[in-house]
Coordinates of C-alpha atoms in Angstrom, one line a residue:
Chain A
M33 CA 42.3 -13.7 26.0
K34 CA 44.3 -15.1 23.2
T35 CA 41.2 -14.9 20.9
F36 CA 40.7 -11.3 21.9
L37 CA 44.4 -10.4 21.1
S38 CA 44.2 -12.0 17.7
L39 CA 41.0 -10.2 17.0
I40 CA 42.7 -6.9 17.7
L41 CA 45.6 -8.0 15.5
I42 CA 43.1 -8.6 12.6
V43 CA 41.5 -5.2 13.1
V44 CA 44.8 -3.5 13.1
L45 CA 45.9 -5.3 9.9
F46 CA 42.6 -4.4 8.2
S47 CA 42.9 -0.7 9.0
A48 CA 46.5 -0.7 7.9
C49 CA 45.4 -2.0 4.5
Q50 CA 42.8 0.7 4.1
N51 CA 45.2 3.5 4.8
S52 CA 47.8 2.3 2.3
A53 CA 46.1 3.8 -0.7
K54 CA 46.3 7.3 0.8
K55 CA 49.9 6.8 2.0
T56 CA 51.2 6.1 -1.5
G57 CA 49.7 9.4 -2.6
E58 CA 51.3 11.4 0.1
S59 CA 54.8 10.2 -0.8
G60 CA 54.3 12.3 -4.0
G61 CA 56.3 12.1 -7.2
S62 CA 55.5 9.6 -9.9
S63 CA 54.6 6.8 -7.5
V64 CA 50.9 7.9 -7.2
S65 CA 48.5 5.0 -7.2
L66 CA 44.8 5.5 -7.6
T67 CA 41.9 3.5 -6.1
S68 CA 38.4 3.4 -7.6
A69 CA 35.3 1.3 -7.6
G70 CA 31.8 1.2 -9.0
A71 CA 29.8 0.0 -12.0
T72 CA 30.3 -3.4 -13.4
F73 CA 29.0 -2.5 -16.9
P74 CA 32.3 -0.7 -18.0
L75 CA 34.5 -3.2 -16.2
P76 CA 36.1 -4.8 -19.2
Y77 CA 36.9 -1.4 -20.8
Y78 CA 38.3 0.0 -17.5
N79 CA 40.4 -3.1 -17.0
L80 CA 41.9 -2.7 -20.5
V81 CA 42.7 1.0 -20.4
F82 CA 43.7 1.2 -16.8
K83 CA 46.3 -1.5 -17.5
N84 CA 47.6 0.4 -20.6
Y85 CA 47.8 3.6 -18.5
A86 CA 50.0 1.8 -15.9
K87 CA 52.2 0.6 -18.8
E88 CA 52.6 4.1 -20.3
T89 CA 52.9 6.2 -17.1
G90 CA 53.6 3.8 -14.2
V91 CA 50.5 5.0 -12.4
Q92 CA 48.6 2.1 -11.0
V93 CA 44.8 2.4 -11.0
T94 CA 42.9 -0.3 -9.2
Y95 CA 39.2 -0.7 -9.9
G96 CA 36.7 -2.7 -8.0
G97 CA 33.6 -3.7 -10.0
I98 CA 31.2 -3.6 -7.0
G99 CA 28.2 -2.0 -8.8
S100 CA 27.1 1.6 -9.3
G101 CA 25.5 1.8 -5.9
G102 CA 28.7 0.7 -4.3
G103 CA 30.7 3.2 -6.4
I104 CA 28.5 6.1 -5.1
R105 CA 28.8 4.8 -1.5
S106 CA 32.5 4.5 -1.7
L107 CA 33.0 8.0 -3.0
K108 CA 30.6 9.3 -0.2
D109 CA 32.7 7.4 2.4
K110 CA 35.9 8.8 0.7
V111 CA 37.5 5.4 0.5
V112 CA 38.2 5.8 -3.3
D113 CA 39.8 8.5 -5.4
F114 CA 36.9 8.3 -7.8
G115 CA 33.8 6.3 -8.2
A116 CA 32.0 5.0 -11.3
T117 CA 28.3 4.8 -12.0
D118 CA 25.9 3.9 -14.8
A119 CA 23.2 6.2 -13.6
Y120 CA 24.1 9.8 -12.9
L121 CA 23.3 11.1 -9.4
N122 CA 19.9 12.8 -9.3
D123 CA 19.5 16.1 -7.5
D124 CA 18.6 14.4 -4.2
Q125 CA 21.7 12.2 -4.3
L126 CA 23.9 15.2 -5.1
V127 CA 22.7 17.0 -2.0
E128 CA 23.4 13.9 0.1
M129 CA 27.0 13.9 -0.9
P130 CA 29.4 15.6 1.6
A131 CA 30.8 17.9 -1.1
E132 CA 30.2 18.9 -4.7
V133 CA 30.6 16.0 -7.1
V134 CA 31.2 16.2 -10.9
H135 CA 30.4 13.7 -13.6
I136 CA 32.8 12.6 -16.3
P137 CA 31.4 10.4 -19.1
T138 CA 33.9 7.8 -20.1
C139 CA 32.3 5.7 -22.8
M140 CA 28.9 4.6 -24.2
G141 CA 27.0 1.4 -24.2
A142 CA 23.5 0.3 -25.2
V143 CA 20.8 -2.1 -24.4
V144 CA 20.0 -4.5 -27.2
I145 CA 16.8 -6.5 -27.6
A146 CA 17.6 -10.2 -28.0
Y147 CA 15.2 -12.9 -29.1
N148 CA 15.0 -16.6 -29.8
L149 CA 12.8 -17.3 -32.8
P150 CA 13.9 -20.2 -35.0
G151 CA 14.2 -19.1 -38.7
V152 CA 13.7 -15.4 -38.0
E153 CA 16.7 -13.5 -39.2
E154 CA 15.5 -9.9 -38.8
L155 CA 13.0 -8.4 -36.4
K156 CA 11.9 -4.8 -36.5
L157 CA 10.3 -3.3 -33.4
S158 CA 8.5 0.0 -33.1
D159 CA 7.8 2.0 -30.0
S160 CA 4.3 0.8 -29.8
L161 CA 5.3 -2.9 -30.3
L162 CA 7.9 -2.6 -27.5
E163 CA 5.2 -1.2 -25.2
K164 CA 2.7 -3.9 -26.1
I165 CA 5.2 -6.7 -25.8
F166 CA 6.8 -5.6 -22.5
M167 CA 3.4 -4.6 -20.9
G168 CA 2.0 -8.0 -21.8
E169 CA -0.6 -6.8 -24.3
I170 CA 0.8 -8.9 -27.1
T171 CA 1.3 -12.5 -25.9
R172 CA 2.0 -14.5 -29.2
W173 CA 4.6 -14.0 -31.8
N174 CA 2.2 -14.3 -34.7
D175 CA 0.1 -11.3 -33.5
P176 CA -1.2 -9.2 -36.4
A177 CA 0.6 -6.1 -35.0
L178 CA 3.9 -7.8 -35.1
K179 CA 3.3 -9.4 -38.5
S180 CA 2.3 -6.1 -40.2
N181 CA 5.5 -4.5 -38.9
N182 CA 7.7 -7.3 -40.2
E183 CA 6.5 -8.1 -43.7
G184 CA 8.3 -10.9 -45.4
V185 CA 9.2 -12.6 -42.1
T186 CA 7.4 -15.7 -41.0
L187 CA 6.7 -15.3 -37.3
P188 CA 6.0 -18.6 -35.5
D189 CA 2.9 -19.3 -33.4
L190 CA 4.8 -19.2 -30.1
E191 CA 4.1 -17.7 -26.8
I192 CA 6.2 -14.5 -26.1
V193 CA 8.3 -15.1 -23.0
F194 CA 9.9 -11.8 -21.7
V195 CA 13.1 -12.4 -19.8
H196 CA 14.3 -9.4 -17.6
R197 CA 17.1 -8.9 -15.1
S198 CA 16.4 -10.3 -11.6
D199 CA 19.2 -8.2 -10.1
G200 CA 19.4 -4.5 -9.9
S201 CA 21.3 -3.2 -12.9
G202 CA 22.3 -0.1 -14.9
T203 CA 21.2 -2.1 -18.0
T204 CA 17.6 -2.2 -16.6
H205 CA 17.9 1.5 -15.8
I206 CA 18.7 2.4 -19.4
F207 CA 16.1 0.1 -20.8
S208 CA 13.3 1.4 -18.5
D209 CA 14.3 5.0 -19.0
Y210 CA 13.9 4.5 -22.8
M211 CA 10.6 2.7 -22.3
S212 CA 9.3 5.5 -20.1
K213 CA 10.2 8.0 -22.8
V214 CA 8.4 6.2 -25.6
S215 CA 5.4 4.9 -23.7
Q216 CA 3.3 7.0 -21.4
K217 CA 1.6 3.8 -20.1
W218 CA 5.0 2.4 -19.2
A219 CA 6.0 5.6 -17.4
D220 CA 2.8 5.6 -15.4
E221 CA 2.6 1.9 -14.5
V222 CA 6.3 0.8 -14.3
G223 CA 8.6 3.8 -14.4
A224 CA 12.4 3.8 -14.7
G225 CA 15.0 2.4 -12.3
K226 CA 17.7 -0.2 -11.7
S227 CA 15.0 -2.8 -10.7
L228 CA 11.3 -2.6 -11.4
K229 CA 7.9 -3.9 -10.7
W230 CA 7.6 -5.9 -13.9
P231 CA 4.1 -6.3 -15.5
V232 CA 5.0 -9.6 -17.1
G233 CA 7.9 -12.0 -17.6
M234 CA 10.5 -13.8 -15.5
G235 CA 13.9 -12.7 -14.2
A236 CA 17.4 -14.1 -14.7
K237 CA 20.6 -12.9 -13.0
G238 CA 23.1 -10.8 -14.9
N239 CA 23.6 -10.5 -18.7
P240 CA 24.8 -14.1 -18.9
G241 CA 21.7 -15.3 -17.1
V242 CA 19.3 -13.4 -19.4
A243 CA 21.2 -14.4 -22.6
G244 CA 21.4 -18.0 -21.4
T245 CA 17.7 -18.2 -20.6
I246 CA 16.8 -16.6 -24.0
S247 CA 19.0 -19.0 -25.9
Q248 CA 17.4 -22.0 -24.1
T249 CA 13.8 -20.8 -24.6
E250 CA 12.1 -20.7 -27.9
G251 CA 9.9 -17.6 -28.1
A252 CA 11.9 -15.7 -25.6
I253 CA 12.7 -12.0 -25.8
G254 CA 14.8 -9.9 -23.5
Y255 CA 17.2 -7.0 -23.1
I256 CA 21.0 -7.4 -22.7
G257 CA 23.9 -5.0 -22.4
S258 CA 25.4 -4.3 -25.8
E259 CA 29.0 -5.1 -24.6
F260 CA 27.9 -8.6 -23.7
A261 CA 25.7 -9.1 -26.8
F262 CA 28.4 -7.9 -29.2
A263 CA 31.1 -10.1 -27.6
Q264 CA 28.8 -13.2 -27.7
K265 CA 27.5 -12.3 -31.2
I266 CA 23.9 -12.5 -30.0
Q267 CA 21.1 -11.9 -32.6
T268 CA 19.4 -8.5 -31.9
A269 CA 16.3 -6.7 -33.1
K270 CA 16.3 -3.4 -34.9
V271 CA 14.6 -0.7 -32.8
Q272 CA 12.8 2.3 -34.2
N273 CA 14.3 5.6 -33.1
S274 CA 12.5 8.9 -32.8
S275 CA 13.2 9.8 -36.4
G276 CA 11.3 6.7 -37.5
E277 CA 14.3 4.8 -38.7
Y278 CA 14.9 1.1 -37.7
I279 CA 18.4 1.0 -36.4
E280 CA 20.6 -2.0 -35.7
P281 CA 22.7 -1.6 -32.6
S282 CA 26.4 -1.1 -33.5
I283 CA 29.4 0.8 -32.1
E284 CA 28.6 3.6 -34.6
S285 CA 24.9 3.8 -34.0
I286 CA 25.5 3.9 -30.2
S287 CA 28.0 6.7 -30.4
A288 CA 25.6 8.6 -32.6
A289 CA 23.1 8.7 -29.8
A290 CA 25.2 11.4 -28.0
Q291 CA 25.2 13.6 -31.2
G292 CA 22.7 16.0 -29.8
D293 CA 22.3 18.5 -27.1
I294 CA 24.3 17.4 -24.1
P295 CA 24.0 19.6 -21.0
A296 CA 27.3 21.1 -19.7
D297 CA 27.4 18.8 -16.6
T298 CA 26.7 15.7 -18.9
R299 CA 24.0 14.5 -16.6
V300 CA 21.6 13.3 -19.2
M301 CA 20.1 10.0 -20.4
V302 CA 20.7 10.0 -24.2
T303 CA 18.0 7.4 -24.7
N304 CA 15.5 8.1 -27.5
S305 CA 18.0 10.3 -29.3
D306 CA 16.5 12.2 -32.3
F307 CA 19.7 11.8 -34.3
P308 CA 18.7 9.9 -37.5
T309 CA 21.4 7.2 -37.3
A310 CA 21.3 6.8 -33.5
Y311 CA 20.4 3.6 -31.8
P312 CA 17.7 4.8 -29.3
I313 CA 18.5 2.6 -26.2
S314 CA 22.0 4.0 -25.6
G315 CA 23.6 5.6 -22.6
F316 CA 26.8 7.0 -21.0
T317 CA 28.6 5.6 -18.1
W318 CA 30.3 8.1 -15.7
I319 CA 33.1 8.5 -13.4
I320 CA 32.3 10.7 -10.4
L321 CA 34.8 12.7 -8.2
Y322 CA 34.8 15.6 -5.9
K323 CA 35.2 19.0 -7.5
E324 CA 37.4 20.2 -4.7
Q325 CA 40.2 17.6 -4.5
A326 CA 41.8 18.9 -1.2
Y327 CA 39.8 16.8 1.2
D328 CA 40.7 14.3 3.9
G329 CA 44.3 15.3 3.7
R330 CA 44.8 14.3 0.1
S331 CA 48.1 15.4 -1.3
E332 CA 48.3 17.6 -4.4
A333 CA 50.2 14.9 -6.2
L334 CA 47.3 12.5 -5.7
A335 CA 44.8 15.1 -6.8
R336 CA 46.8 15.9 -9.9
G337 CA 47.3 12.2 -10.6
T338 CA 43.5 11.6 -10.5
V339 CA 42.6 14.4 -12.8
E340 CA 45.4 13.8 -15.3
F341 CA 44.4 10.2 -15.5
L342 CA 40.8 11.1 -16.1
D343 CA 41.9 13.6 -18.7
W344 CA 43.7 10.8 -20.5
L345 CA 40.7 8.5 -20.1
V346 CA 38.5 10.7 -22.3
S347 CA 41.4 11.4 -24.8
E348 CA 41.6 9.8 -28.2
D349 CA 44.3 7.5 -26.9
A350 CA 42.0 5.7 -24.5
Q351 CA 38.7 6.2 -26.5
A352 CA 40.2 4.4 -29.5
Q353 CA 40.4 1.3 -27.5
A354 CA 36.7 1.2 -26.5
A355 CA 35.5 -0.6 -29.6
K356 CA 38.1 -3.4 -29.0
V357 CA 36.1 -4.5 -26.0
N358 CA 32.7 -3.7 -27.6
Y359 CA 32.0 -0.2 -26.1
A360 CA 31.2 2.9 -28.1
P361 CA 33.6 5.9 -27.9
L362 CA 32.4 9.3 -26.9
P363 CA 31.6 11.7 -29.7
E364 CA 34.0 14.6 -30.0
A365 CA 31.5 17.2 -28.6
T366 CA 31.1 15.1 -25.5
V367 CA 34.8 14.7 -25.1
Q368 CA 35.2 18.5 -25.1
K369 CA 32.5 18.8 -22.4
A370 CA 34.2 16.2 -20.3
K371 CA 37.6 18.0 -20.6
A372 CA 35.9 21.3 -19.7
I373 CA 34.5 19.7 -16.5
L374 CA 37.9 18.3 -15.6
R375 CA 39.4 21.7 -15.9
S376 CA 37.0 23.0 -13.3
V377 CA 38.3 20.5 -10.7
T378 CA 40.3 22.3 -8.1
Y379 CA 42.9 21.8 -5.4
N380 CA 42.5 24.4 -2.6
G381 CA 40.4 26.5 -5.0
E382 CA 43.0 26.5 -7.8
A383 CA 42.3 24.6 -11.1
I384 CA 44.6 21.5 -11.3
L385 CA 44.7 21.4 -15.1
K386 CA 45.7 24.7 -16.6
E387 CA 45.6 24.3 -20.3
Chain B
M68 CA 47.5 -23.6 35.5
N69 CA 47.0 -27.2 34.7
S70 CA 46.1 -28.4 31.2
D71 CA 42.5 -29.1 32.2
K72 CA 41.9 -25.5 33.2
I73 CA 43.5 -24.2 29.9
T74 CA 41.3 -26.5 27.9
K75 CA 38.3 -25.3 29.8
A76 CA 39.2 -21.7 29.2
V77 CA 39.8 -22.1 25.5
L78 CA 36.5 -24.0 25.0
F79 CA 34.6 -21.4 27.1
S80 CA 36.0 -18.4 25.1
V81 CA 35.3 -20.1 21.8
S82 CA 31.7 -20.8 22.8
I83 CA 31.3 -17.2 23.9
L84 CA 32.7 -16.0 20.6
I85 CA 30.0 -18.0 18.7
L86 CA 27.3 -16.6 21.0
L87 CA 28.7 -13.1 20.4
L88 CA 28.7 -13.7 16.6
A89 CA 25.0 -14.8 16.6
A90 CA 24.1 -11.9 18.8
G91 CA 26.0 -9.4 16.7
M92 CA 24.4 -10.7 13.5
L93 CA 20.9 -10.3 15.1
Y94 CA 21.8 -6.8 16.3
S95 CA 23.0 -5.6 12.9
L96 CA 20.0 -7.2 11.1
V97 CA 17.6 -5.5 13.5
G98 CA 19.4 -2.2 13.2
G99 CA 19.5 -2.4 9.4
S100 CA 15.9 -3.3 9.0
L101 CA 14.5 -0.6 11.3
P102 CA 13.9 1.9 8.5
A103 CA 11.8 -0.6 6.6
F104 CA 9.7 -1.6 9.6
K105 CA 9.3 2.0 10.6
T106 CA 8.0 3.0 7.1
F107 CA 5.8 0.0 6.4
G108 CA 5.1 -1.5 9.8
L109 CA 3.3 -4.8 9.7
R110 CA 2.4 -4.2 6.1
F111 CA 6.0 -5.2 5.3
I112 CA 5.1 -8.8 6.1
I113 CA 1.6 -9.0 4.8
S114 CA 1.8 -6.9 1.7
G115 CA 2.5 -8.5 -1.7
E116 CA 3.6 -5.3 -3.4
W117 CA 7.2 -5.0 -4.3
D118 CA 7.8 -1.8 -6.3
P119 CA 11.4 -0.4 -6.2
T120 CA 10.7 2.4 -8.7
Y121 CA 12.2 5.7 -7.3
G122 CA 9.6 8.0 -5.9
R123 CA 6.9 5.4 -5.3
E124 CA 8.8 2.8 -3.4
K125 CA 6.7 0.1 -1.7
Y126 CA 8.2 -3.0 -0.2
G127 CA 6.3 -6.1 1.0
A128 CA 7.9 -9.4 1.8
L129 CA 4.9 -11.6 1.3
P130 CA 5.8 -13.0 -2.2
F131 CA 9.2 -14.1 -0.9
I132 CA 7.9 -15.5 2.4
V133 CA 5.3 -17.5 0.5
G134 CA 7.8 -18.6 -2.1
T135 CA 10.3 -19.7 0.5
L136 CA 7.7 -21.7 2.5
I137 CA 6.1 -23.3 -0.5
T138 CA 9.4 -24.4 -2.2
S139 CA 10.8 -25.7 1.1
F140 CA 7.7 -27.6 2.1
A141 CA 7.2 -29.0 -1.3
A142 CA 10.9 -30.1 -1.4
L143 CA 10.5 -31.7 2.0
L144 CA 7.4 -33.6 0.8
I145 CA 9.1 -34.7 -2.4
S146 CA 12.2 -35.8 -0.7
L147 CA 10.4 -37.6 2.2
P148 CA 9.6 -40.9 0.5
L149 CA 12.9 -40.9 -1.3
S150 CA 15.2 -40.3 1.6
F151 CA 13.1 -42.3 4.1
S152 CA 13.2 -45.4 2.0
T153 CA 16.8 -44.9 1.2
S154 CA 17.7 -44.7 4.9
L155 CA 15.7 -47.9 5.6
F156 CA 17.5 -49.6 2.7
L157 CA 20.9 -48.5 4.0
G158 CA 20.3 -48.8 7.7
E159 CA 18.0 -51.8 8.0
Y160 CA 17.6 -54.1 4.9
F161 CA 21.1 -54.0 3.5
R162 CA 23.0 -52.8 6.5
G163 CA 26.7 -53.5 6.3
T164 CA 26.6 -54.9 2.8
R165 CA 28.8 -53.6 -0.1
V166 CA 25.7 -52.3 -1.9
A167 CA 24.8 -50.2 1.0
R168 CA 28.3 -48.8 1.4
I169 CA 28.5 -47.7 -2.2
L170 CA 25.0 -46.3 -2.1
G171 CA 25.8 -44.5 1.2
I172 CA 28.9 -42.9 -0.4
L173 CA 26.9 -41.8 -3.4
V174 CA 24.2 -40.2 -1.2
D175 CA 26.8 -38.4 0.8
L176 CA 28.4 -37.2 -2.5
L177 CA 25.1 -35.5 -3.3
A178 CA 25.6 -33.3 -0.3
G179 CA 29.1 -32.2 -1.5
I180 CA 28.0 -30.9 -4.9
P181 CA 28.0 -27.1 -5.0
S182 CA 24.6 -25.6 -5.4
I183 CA 25.5 -23.7 -8.5
V184 CA 26.1 -27.1 -10.2
Y185 CA 22.7 -28.2 -9.1
G186 CA 21.4 -25.0 -10.6
L187 CA 23.2 -25.6 -13.9
W188 CA 21.9 -29.2 -14.1
G189 CA 18.4 -28.0 -13.3
F190 CA 18.7 -25.3 -16.0
Y191 CA 20.1 -27.4 -18.8
V192 CA 18.7 -30.9 -18.0
L193 CA 15.8 -30.9 -15.6
R194 CA 14.0 -27.9 -17.1
P195 CA 13.9 -29.1 -20.7
L196 CA 12.8 -32.5 -19.4
L197 CA 9.9 -30.9 -17.5
I198 CA 8.9 -28.9 -20.7
D199 CA 8.9 -32.2 -22.7
L200 CA 6.7 -33.8 -20.0
G201 CA 4.3 -30.9 -20.3
F202 CA 4.7 -29.4 -16.9
G203 CA 4.0 -25.6 -17.1
G204 CA 5.1 -23.4 -20.0
Q205 CA 8.8 -22.6 -19.8
G206 CA 9.9 -25.0 -17.1
F207 CA 10.7 -22.2 -14.7
G208 CA 8.9 -21.8 -11.4
I209 CA 8.0 -23.0 -7.9
F210 CA 7.7 -26.7 -9.0
T211 CA 11.1 -26.9 -10.7
A212 CA 12.8 -25.1 -7.8
S213 CA 11.2 -27.5 -5.4
L214 CA 12.3 -30.5 -7.3
I215 CA 15.9 -29.4 -7.4
L216 CA 15.7 -28.5 -3.7
A217 CA 14.3 -32.0 -2.9
I218 CA 17.3 -33.6 -4.6
M219 CA 19.7 -31.3 -2.7
I220 CA 18.2 -32.1 0.7
I221 CA 18.0 -35.9 0.3
P222 CA 21.5 -36.6 1.6
Y223 CA 20.9 -34.6 4.9
A224 CA 17.8 -36.5 5.9
T225 CA 19.1 -39.8 4.6
S226 CA 22.5 -39.8 6.3
L227 CA 21.1 -38.8 9.7
S228 CA 18.1 -41.2 9.7
N229 CA 20.4 -44.0 8.4
E230 CA 22.8 -43.5 11.3
I231 CA 20.0 -43.4 13.9
I232 CA 18.2 -46.5 12.4
G233 CA 21.5 -48.3 12.5
M234 CA 21.8 -47.5 16.2
V235 CA 18.5 -49.1 17.2
P236 CA 19.6 -52.0 19.6
N237 CA 19.6 -55.4 18.0
D238 CA 18.2 -56.9 21.3
L239 CA 15.0 -55.0 20.7
K240 CA 14.6 -56.1 17.1
E241 CA 15.5 -59.7 18.0
A242 CA 12.9 -59.7 20.8
A243 CA 10.3 -58.7 18.3
Y244 CA 11.4 -61.3 15.8
S245 CA 11.2 -64.0 18.5
L246 CA 7.6 -63.0 19.1
G247 CA 6.9 -63.8 15.5
A248 CA 7.0 -60.3 14.0
T249 CA 7.6 -60.0 10.2
R250 CA 10.4 -57.7 9.0
L251 CA 7.9 -54.9 8.1
E252 CA 6.3 -55.3 11.6
V253 CA 9.7 -54.9 13.2
I254 CA 10.4 -51.8 11.2
T255 CA 7.0 -50.2 12.0
T256 CA 6.7 -51.2 15.6
V257 CA 10.3 -51.3 16.8
T258 CA 12.9 -49.5 14.5
I259 CA 10.9 -46.4 13.6
P260 CA 9.5 -45.7 17.1
A261 CA 13.0 -46.1 18.6
A262 CA 14.6 -43.9 16.0
R263 CA 11.9 -41.3 15.3
S264 CA 13.5 -38.4 17.2
G265 CA 16.7 -38.8 15.1
I266 CA 14.7 -39.1 11.9
V267 CA 12.7 -36.0 12.6
A268 CA 15.9 -34.1 13.5
G269 CA 17.2 -35.1 10.0
Y270 CA 14.2 -33.7 8.3
I271 CA 14.4 -30.5 10.3
L272 CA 18.0 -30.1 9.3
S273 CA 17.1 -30.6 5.6
F274 CA 14.2 -28.2 5.8
G275 CA 16.5 -25.6 7.2
R276 CA 18.8 -26.2 4.3
A277 CA 16.0 -25.8 1.8
L278 CA 14.9 -22.5 3.5
G279 CA 18.3 -20.9 3.0
E280 CA 19.3 -22.3 -0.4
T281 CA 19.9 -19.5 -2.9
M282 CA 21.8 -20.1 -6.1
A283 CA 20.1 -23.2 -7.5
V284 CA 16.7 -21.6 -6.7
T285 CA 17.5 -18.3 -8.3
M286 CA 18.4 -20.1 -11.5
L287 CA 15.1 -22.0 -11.7
I288 CA 12.3 -20.2 -9.9
G289 CA 11.8 -17.4 -12.5
N290 CA 12.4 -14.5 -10.1
T291 CA 9.0 -12.9 -10.3
N292 CA 8.3 -10.7 -7.3
L293 CA 4.6 -11.7 -7.0
V294 CA 2.8 -14.1 -4.8
P295 CA 2.5 -17.3 -6.9
D296 CA -0.9 -18.5 -8.1
S297 CA 0.0 -22.1 -8.4
L298 CA 2.8 -24.6 -8.1
F299 CA 3.7 -24.1 -11.7
D300 CA 3.8 -20.3 -11.5
T301 CA 7.0 -18.4 -11.3
G302 CA 8.0 -16.8 -8.0
N303 CA 10.9 -15.9 -5.8
T304 CA 12.3 -16.8 -2.4
M305 CA 13.8 -14.7 0.4
A306 CA 17.3 -15.8 0.0
S307 CA 17.1 -15.5 -3.8
V308 CA 15.8 -11.9 -3.7
I309 CA 18.5 -10.8 -1.3
A310 CA 21.2 -12.3 -3.5
N311 CA 19.8 -10.7 -6.6
Q312 CA 19.0 -7.2 -5.4
F313 CA 21.6 -6.6 -2.7
G314 CA 24.4 -5.3 -5.1
E315 CA 22.6 -2.2 -6.3
A316 CA 20.4 -1.5 -3.4
D317 CA 20.5 1.5 -1.2
G318 CA 18.2 3.4 1.2
L319 CA 14.8 2.0 1.9
K320 CA 15.4 -0.9 -0.5
L321 CA 18.6 -2.0 1.3
S322 CA 16.8 -1.8 4.6
S323 CA 13.9 -3.9 3.2
L324 CA 16.3 -6.6 2.0
I325 CA 18.0 -6.6 5.4
A326 CA 14.5 -6.9 7.0
I327 CA 13.9 -10.0 4.8
G328 CA 17.2 -11.4 6.0
L329 CA 16.0 -10.8 9.6
L330 CA 12.7 -12.6 8.9
L331 CA 14.5 -15.5 7.3
F332 CA 16.8 -15.6 10.4
L333 CA 13.8 -15.7 12.7
M334 CA 11.9 -18.2 10.6
T335 CA 14.8 -20.6 10.7
G336 CA 15.0 -20.1 14.5
V337 CA 11.3 -20.8 15.0
I338 CA 11.4 -23.9 12.8
N339 CA 14.3 -25.2 14.7
A340 CA 12.6 -24.5 18.0
I341 CA 9.4 -26.3 16.8
G342 CA 11.6 -29.2 15.7
K343 CA 13.2 -29.4 19.1
L344 CA 9.8 -29.4 20.7
I345 CA 8.6 -32.2 18.6
I346 CA 11.6 -34.3 19.4
K347 CA 11.1 -33.6 23.1
K348 CA 7.4 -34.6 22.9
M349 CA 8.3 -37.8 21.1
N350 CA 10.8 -38.9 23.8

């Protein structure tokens, strides 16, 4: 009996915790606090700017880095004010959501190709080389195809060991999306997704796992999230973009990837950008929220707090801090699109942000 | 109510709670895995194809079942001579001496090391060593994972067998000695037969540990979702694929991962039941 009573007590305590987020919103005024969860990729950036926003405005925003899938599930279950995801919701997923969802891009990142070749300072990789290496058609570093693309570089007689992610990841999604665009063979046999049926190679868990395995294995090559690679100063290969240029991944070349036609709803993979200075394996990360904010008894103050915060997140104030934590800011044109989307968000049918 | 009744009530309710927990776990595992079994049927268990790409999803658990069984059996085989001789050393030859006490503590200490530490050690020390010795290309794979598992399960088998060997009545052994048996003869004809059910129980416990181990295996097995060709090939295990893929999984993939969890749950149950049966037969 006692056990049963304490069980009930635990359940009551838990449900009390879950409700608290909404309660604070209802009290109105400046004491709004926001709850969010989702992708782990932008976590360091969100941690930094969310904290700064709390300092400036007193609005507390909590963020749980539970993965993009978790972010979408949380928004669907309406346990967060907004979710975050590295992959935009496809049309099927949008239909499955209980109400219309909008996407707000918040910053950009890229996937870099890291390698471990003693004495090789610069490595240039073209589309066809990437295809051959990652499909397992080239198996040694001194292959003629690699040599002819990297004149003046002494490539060692080592086996190529491809290290990929063993866990599901937005990094894998961007990488495989790019590969599917530049290689028909890849698109047919492997495809794009957060985890894949790999033709060759071995898996390691997370960016640290892949980076660690590469650094411990001579002849290894793999892909890593740019935010991690930049922070760890990992040596990366130059990748050929669709204008034929070999581009080194950097904050500038990543931002440049979004200098092209972006659809109004920003649901696009900007990989393989045709902008001449763009690093081709780049992508957005998004925040997702319901277009109609009056749901589940949410207060207008909470809805306003959410949208005002997101409007600040894409403003220059927040974007300027992205590079500090190795993310690339959104180009101006994308910021304008994001702001326009935020102005379409409503409370009981009325736009929340007027100007 | 007297204190005896209260004790009985508390013990009863706690045991029921554990039973409910196990039943609830099985219930939610079965519920969660239904979509996977409905879609793939028996093919889920016998198919080696694991393709998570959206639009052509196909999930088969065979690579992970094979990987789990091979690594666990290999670990058991590797650890068998080590832990068996250690337990004889501790429980028979040097029983009660200072050397045995220190060695006993060290063996128990092995059980207390977190698996992530074993994984790190395997990654930075064992793997380069295996490469230098010429085992396989990059040192990742079934063999390396089995080696690390073997080291991890040594203390479980050793401690239990050591205790049981120590409990064999001295009268029995002395009787054998008085008949002129040598020490080795006493061990093979008296100690081991008297202690065998306990020894087997120790190995079943350690096999169960090997089946469920996740972190250290993930770091060393290479995480390739294919049925391995050889001991030195890379592979994956059931626990490892769940830990790796669970975070970003949804829909059919999530259901498939839960189904793998259910299979692992059942496998552990069956192996324990077989173990119990063997012990019963021996007695």
